[in-house]
Coordinates of C-alpha atoms in Angstrom, one line a residue:
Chain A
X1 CA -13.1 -45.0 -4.6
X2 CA -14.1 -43.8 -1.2
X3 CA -18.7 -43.9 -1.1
X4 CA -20.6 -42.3 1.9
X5 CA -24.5 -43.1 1.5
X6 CA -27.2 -42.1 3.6
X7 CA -29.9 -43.8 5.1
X8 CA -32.8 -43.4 7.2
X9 CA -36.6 -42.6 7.3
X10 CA -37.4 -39.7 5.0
X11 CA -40.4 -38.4 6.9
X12 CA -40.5 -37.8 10.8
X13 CA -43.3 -36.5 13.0
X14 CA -42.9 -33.1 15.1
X15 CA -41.5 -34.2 18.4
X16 CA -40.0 -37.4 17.5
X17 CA -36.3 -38.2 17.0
X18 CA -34.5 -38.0 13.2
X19 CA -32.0 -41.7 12.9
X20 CA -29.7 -41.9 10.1
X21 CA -26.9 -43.7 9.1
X22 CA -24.1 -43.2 7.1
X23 CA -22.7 -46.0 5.1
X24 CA -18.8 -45.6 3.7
X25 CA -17.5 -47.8 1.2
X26 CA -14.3 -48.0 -0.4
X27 CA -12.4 -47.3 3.1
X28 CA -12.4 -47.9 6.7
X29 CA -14.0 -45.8 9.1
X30 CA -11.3 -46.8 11.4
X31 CA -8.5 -45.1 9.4
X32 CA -7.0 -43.1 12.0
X33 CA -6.5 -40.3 9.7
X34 CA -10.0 -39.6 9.6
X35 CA -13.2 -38.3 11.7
X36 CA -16.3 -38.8 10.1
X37 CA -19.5 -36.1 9.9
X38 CA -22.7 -34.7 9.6
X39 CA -24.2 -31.7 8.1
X40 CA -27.1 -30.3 6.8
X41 CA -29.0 -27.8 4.3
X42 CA -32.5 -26.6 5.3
X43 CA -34.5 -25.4 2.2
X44 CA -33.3 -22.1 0.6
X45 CA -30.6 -22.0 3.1
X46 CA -26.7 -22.6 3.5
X47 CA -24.6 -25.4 5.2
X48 CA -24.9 -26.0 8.9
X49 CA -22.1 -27.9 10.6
X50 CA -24.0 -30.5 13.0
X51 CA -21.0 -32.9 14.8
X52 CA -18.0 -35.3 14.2
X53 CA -16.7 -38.5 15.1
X54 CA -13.9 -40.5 15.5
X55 CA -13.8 -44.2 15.2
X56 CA -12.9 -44.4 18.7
X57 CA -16.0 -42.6 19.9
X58 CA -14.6 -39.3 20.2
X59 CA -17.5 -36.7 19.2
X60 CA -17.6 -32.8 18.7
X61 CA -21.0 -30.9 18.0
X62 CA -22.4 -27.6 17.4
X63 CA -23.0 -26.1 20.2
X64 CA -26.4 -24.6 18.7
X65 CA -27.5 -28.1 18.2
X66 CA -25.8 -30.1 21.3
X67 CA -28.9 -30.5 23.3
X68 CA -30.3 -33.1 20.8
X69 CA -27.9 -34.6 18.9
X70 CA -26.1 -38.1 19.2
X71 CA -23.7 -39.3 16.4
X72 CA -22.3 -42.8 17.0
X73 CA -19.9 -45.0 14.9
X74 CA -20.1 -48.9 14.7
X75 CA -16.7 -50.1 13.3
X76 CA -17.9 -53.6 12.7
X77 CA -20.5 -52.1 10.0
X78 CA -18.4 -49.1 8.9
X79 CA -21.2 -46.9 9.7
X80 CA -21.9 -43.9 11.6
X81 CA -25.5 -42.4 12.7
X82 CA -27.0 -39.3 13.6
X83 CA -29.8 -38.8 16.0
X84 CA -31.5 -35.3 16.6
X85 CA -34.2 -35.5 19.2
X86 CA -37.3 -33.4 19.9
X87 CA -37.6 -32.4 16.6
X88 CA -39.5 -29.6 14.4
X89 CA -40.3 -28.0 11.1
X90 CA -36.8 -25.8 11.4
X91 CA -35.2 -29.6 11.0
X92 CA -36.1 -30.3 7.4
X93 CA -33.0 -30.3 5.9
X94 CA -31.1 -32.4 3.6
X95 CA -28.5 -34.1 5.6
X96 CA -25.1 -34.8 4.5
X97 CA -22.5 -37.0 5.8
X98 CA -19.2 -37.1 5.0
X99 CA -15.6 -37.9 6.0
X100 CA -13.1 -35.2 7.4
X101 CA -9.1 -35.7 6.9
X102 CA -6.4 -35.0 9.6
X103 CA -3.6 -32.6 8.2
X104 CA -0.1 -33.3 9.0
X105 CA 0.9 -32.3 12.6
X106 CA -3.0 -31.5 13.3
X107 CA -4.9 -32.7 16.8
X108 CA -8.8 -32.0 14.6
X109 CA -9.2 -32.2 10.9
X110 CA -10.3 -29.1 8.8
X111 CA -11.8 -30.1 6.3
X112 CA -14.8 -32.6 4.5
X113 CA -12.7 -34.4 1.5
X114 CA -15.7 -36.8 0.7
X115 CA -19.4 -36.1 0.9
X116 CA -22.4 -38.5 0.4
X117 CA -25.2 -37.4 -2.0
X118 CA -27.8 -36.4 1.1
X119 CA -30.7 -37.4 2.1
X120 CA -33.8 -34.6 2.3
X121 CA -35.3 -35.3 5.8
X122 CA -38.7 -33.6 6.1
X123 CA -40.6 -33.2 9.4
X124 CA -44.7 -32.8 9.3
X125 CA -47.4 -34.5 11.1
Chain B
X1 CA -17.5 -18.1 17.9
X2 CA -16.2 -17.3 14.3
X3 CA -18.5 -15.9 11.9
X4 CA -17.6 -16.5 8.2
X5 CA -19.3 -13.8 5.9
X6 CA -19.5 -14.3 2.4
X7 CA -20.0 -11.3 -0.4
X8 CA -21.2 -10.8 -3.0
X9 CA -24.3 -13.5 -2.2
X10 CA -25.1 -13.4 -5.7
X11 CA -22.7 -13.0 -8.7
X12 CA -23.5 -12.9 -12.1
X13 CA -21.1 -13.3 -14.9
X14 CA -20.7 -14.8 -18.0
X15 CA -18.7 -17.8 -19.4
X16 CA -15.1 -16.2 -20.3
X17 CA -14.9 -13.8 -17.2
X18 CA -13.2 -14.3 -14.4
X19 CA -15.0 -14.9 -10.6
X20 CA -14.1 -13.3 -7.4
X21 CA -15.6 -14.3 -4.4
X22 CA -14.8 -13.0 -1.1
X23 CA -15.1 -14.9 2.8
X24 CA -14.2 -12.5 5.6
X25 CA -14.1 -13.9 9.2
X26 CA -15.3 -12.2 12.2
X27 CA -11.7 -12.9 13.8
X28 CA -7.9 -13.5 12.4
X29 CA -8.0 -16.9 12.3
X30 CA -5.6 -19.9 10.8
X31 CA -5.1 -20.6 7.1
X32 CA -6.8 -23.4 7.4
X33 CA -10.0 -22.1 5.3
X34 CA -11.7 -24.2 2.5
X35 CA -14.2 -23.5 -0.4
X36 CA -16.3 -26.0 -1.9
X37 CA -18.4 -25.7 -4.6
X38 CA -22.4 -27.2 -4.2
X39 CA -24.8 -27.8 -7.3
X40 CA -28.1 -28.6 -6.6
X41 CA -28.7 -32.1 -6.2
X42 CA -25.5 -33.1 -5.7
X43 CA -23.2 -34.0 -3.2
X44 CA -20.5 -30.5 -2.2
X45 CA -17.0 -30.6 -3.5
X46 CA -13.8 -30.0 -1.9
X47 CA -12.0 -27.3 -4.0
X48 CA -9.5 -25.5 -2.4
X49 CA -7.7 -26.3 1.3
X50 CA -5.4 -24.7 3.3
X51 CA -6.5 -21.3 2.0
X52 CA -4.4 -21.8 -1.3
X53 CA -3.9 -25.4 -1.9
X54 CA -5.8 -27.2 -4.5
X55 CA -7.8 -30.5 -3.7
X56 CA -7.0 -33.5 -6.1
X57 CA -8.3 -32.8 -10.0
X58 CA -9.3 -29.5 -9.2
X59 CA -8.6 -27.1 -12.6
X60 CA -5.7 -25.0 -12.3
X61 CA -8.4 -21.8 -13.2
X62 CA -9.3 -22.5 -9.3
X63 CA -7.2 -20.9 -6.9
X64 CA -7.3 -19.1 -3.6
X65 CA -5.7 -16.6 -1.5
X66 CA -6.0 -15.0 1.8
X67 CA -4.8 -14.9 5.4
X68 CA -5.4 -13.1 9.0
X69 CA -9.8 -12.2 8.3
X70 CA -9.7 -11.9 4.4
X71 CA -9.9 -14.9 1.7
X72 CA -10.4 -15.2 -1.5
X73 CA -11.4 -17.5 -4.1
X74 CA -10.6 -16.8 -8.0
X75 CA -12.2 -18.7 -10.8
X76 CA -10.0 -17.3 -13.9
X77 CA -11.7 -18.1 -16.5
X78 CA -15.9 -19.3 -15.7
X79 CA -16.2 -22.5 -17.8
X80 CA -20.5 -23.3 -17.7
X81 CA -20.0 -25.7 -15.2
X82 CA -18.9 -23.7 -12.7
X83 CA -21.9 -22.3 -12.2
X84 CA -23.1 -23.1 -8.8
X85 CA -22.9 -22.4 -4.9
X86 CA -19.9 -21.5 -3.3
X87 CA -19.3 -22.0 0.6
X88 CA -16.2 -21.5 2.9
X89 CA -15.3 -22.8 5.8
X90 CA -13.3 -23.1 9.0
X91 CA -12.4 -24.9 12.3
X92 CA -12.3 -23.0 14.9
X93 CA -9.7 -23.9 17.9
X94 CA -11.5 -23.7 20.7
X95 CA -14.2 -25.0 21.4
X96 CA -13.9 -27.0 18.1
X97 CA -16.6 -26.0 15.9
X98 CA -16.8 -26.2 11.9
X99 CA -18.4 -23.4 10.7
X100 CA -19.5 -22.5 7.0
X101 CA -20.0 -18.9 5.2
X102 CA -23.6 -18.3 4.2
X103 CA -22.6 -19.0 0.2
X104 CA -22.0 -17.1 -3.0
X105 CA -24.3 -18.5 -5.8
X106 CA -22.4 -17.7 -8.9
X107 CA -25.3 -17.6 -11.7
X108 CA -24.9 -16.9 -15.7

């Protein structure tokens, strides 16, 4: 059975940069049919898309949010990690990761099959 | 950029009835939509793919529809733990972006 958990610091100052990491279980994050992903849910509000990966590096991210975000993938762990840089309040979300499958005949995948549990990030001095 | 808009935002119904919740995109797109159902505190679910298709040991009572700007989810028959959030979502081509609806919370 296929496990994404997330992990990182809970609690990050104004101005500093979020790090987490996404641990997956039961699978390998090299499995070619697969990217792997981040998104998030700020309080009270819906699901934001913030970028994917590929095990061989390949990344994609929301344009809204591409000024600040780095998402990386070590194979040798079977993690990936998210950074978001400069941060403020309006990042307090809980962050998701999960894992996105490639549909027959597809170049990107569509959907998130598997989701980790979240983590709620909260940014305050 | 695609917008996916979501309606009603707020449903309430009771167990027994039957759930219709609506995703129209800004553009035609593919068929490639999804829905997943959220409950707080827990991780999202992959229900329906493809527009229509049903994810792995997802109850036949789920089922969707749609094409061109206009998608639907059905629920058939609300069993109490369906009660939750509803979100759709999309790829876009070009530039690649995954994009989400704003969510239906479907309340007793």
């Amino acid at each position: 059975q296929l496990q994404l958990q997330e992990s990182g610091p809970r609690l990050v100052k104004p101005s500093e940069t979020l790090s987490l990491t996404c641990t997956v279980s039961g699978g390998s994050i090299s499995n070619s049919s697969y990217y792997w992903g981040w998104i998030r849910q700020p309080p009270g509000k819906g699901l934001e898309w913030i970028g994917i990966i590929y095990y061989s590096g390949t990344t994609y991210y929301n344009p809204s949010l591409k000024s600040r975000v780095t998402i990386s993938v070590d194979t040798s762990q079977n993690q990936f990690s998210l950074k978001v840089s400069s941060v403020t309040a309006a990042d307090t979300a809980v962050y998701y990761c999960a894992r996105l499958r490639l549909g027959p005949h597809r170049l990107l995948p569509d959907l998130f099959d598997y989701w980790g549990q979240g983590t709620l990030v909260t940014v305050s001095s | 950029e695609i917008v996916l808009t979501q309606s009603p935002a707020t449903l309430s119904l009771s167990p027994g009835e039957r759930a219709t919740l609506s995703c129209r995109a800004s553009q035609s797109v593919s068929s490639y939509l999804a829905w997943y159902q959220h409950k707080a505190g827990q991780a999202p679910r992959l229900l329906i793919y493809d527009a229509s298709k049903r994810a792995t040991g997802i109850p036949a009572r789920f089922s969707g529809s749609g094409s061109g700007t206009d998608f639907t989810l059905t629920i058939s028959s609300l069993e109490p733990e369906d009660f939750a959030v509803y979100y759709c979502q999309l790829r876009s081509n070009w530039p690649p972006t995954w994009t989400f609806g704003q969510g239906t919370k479907v309340e007793i």
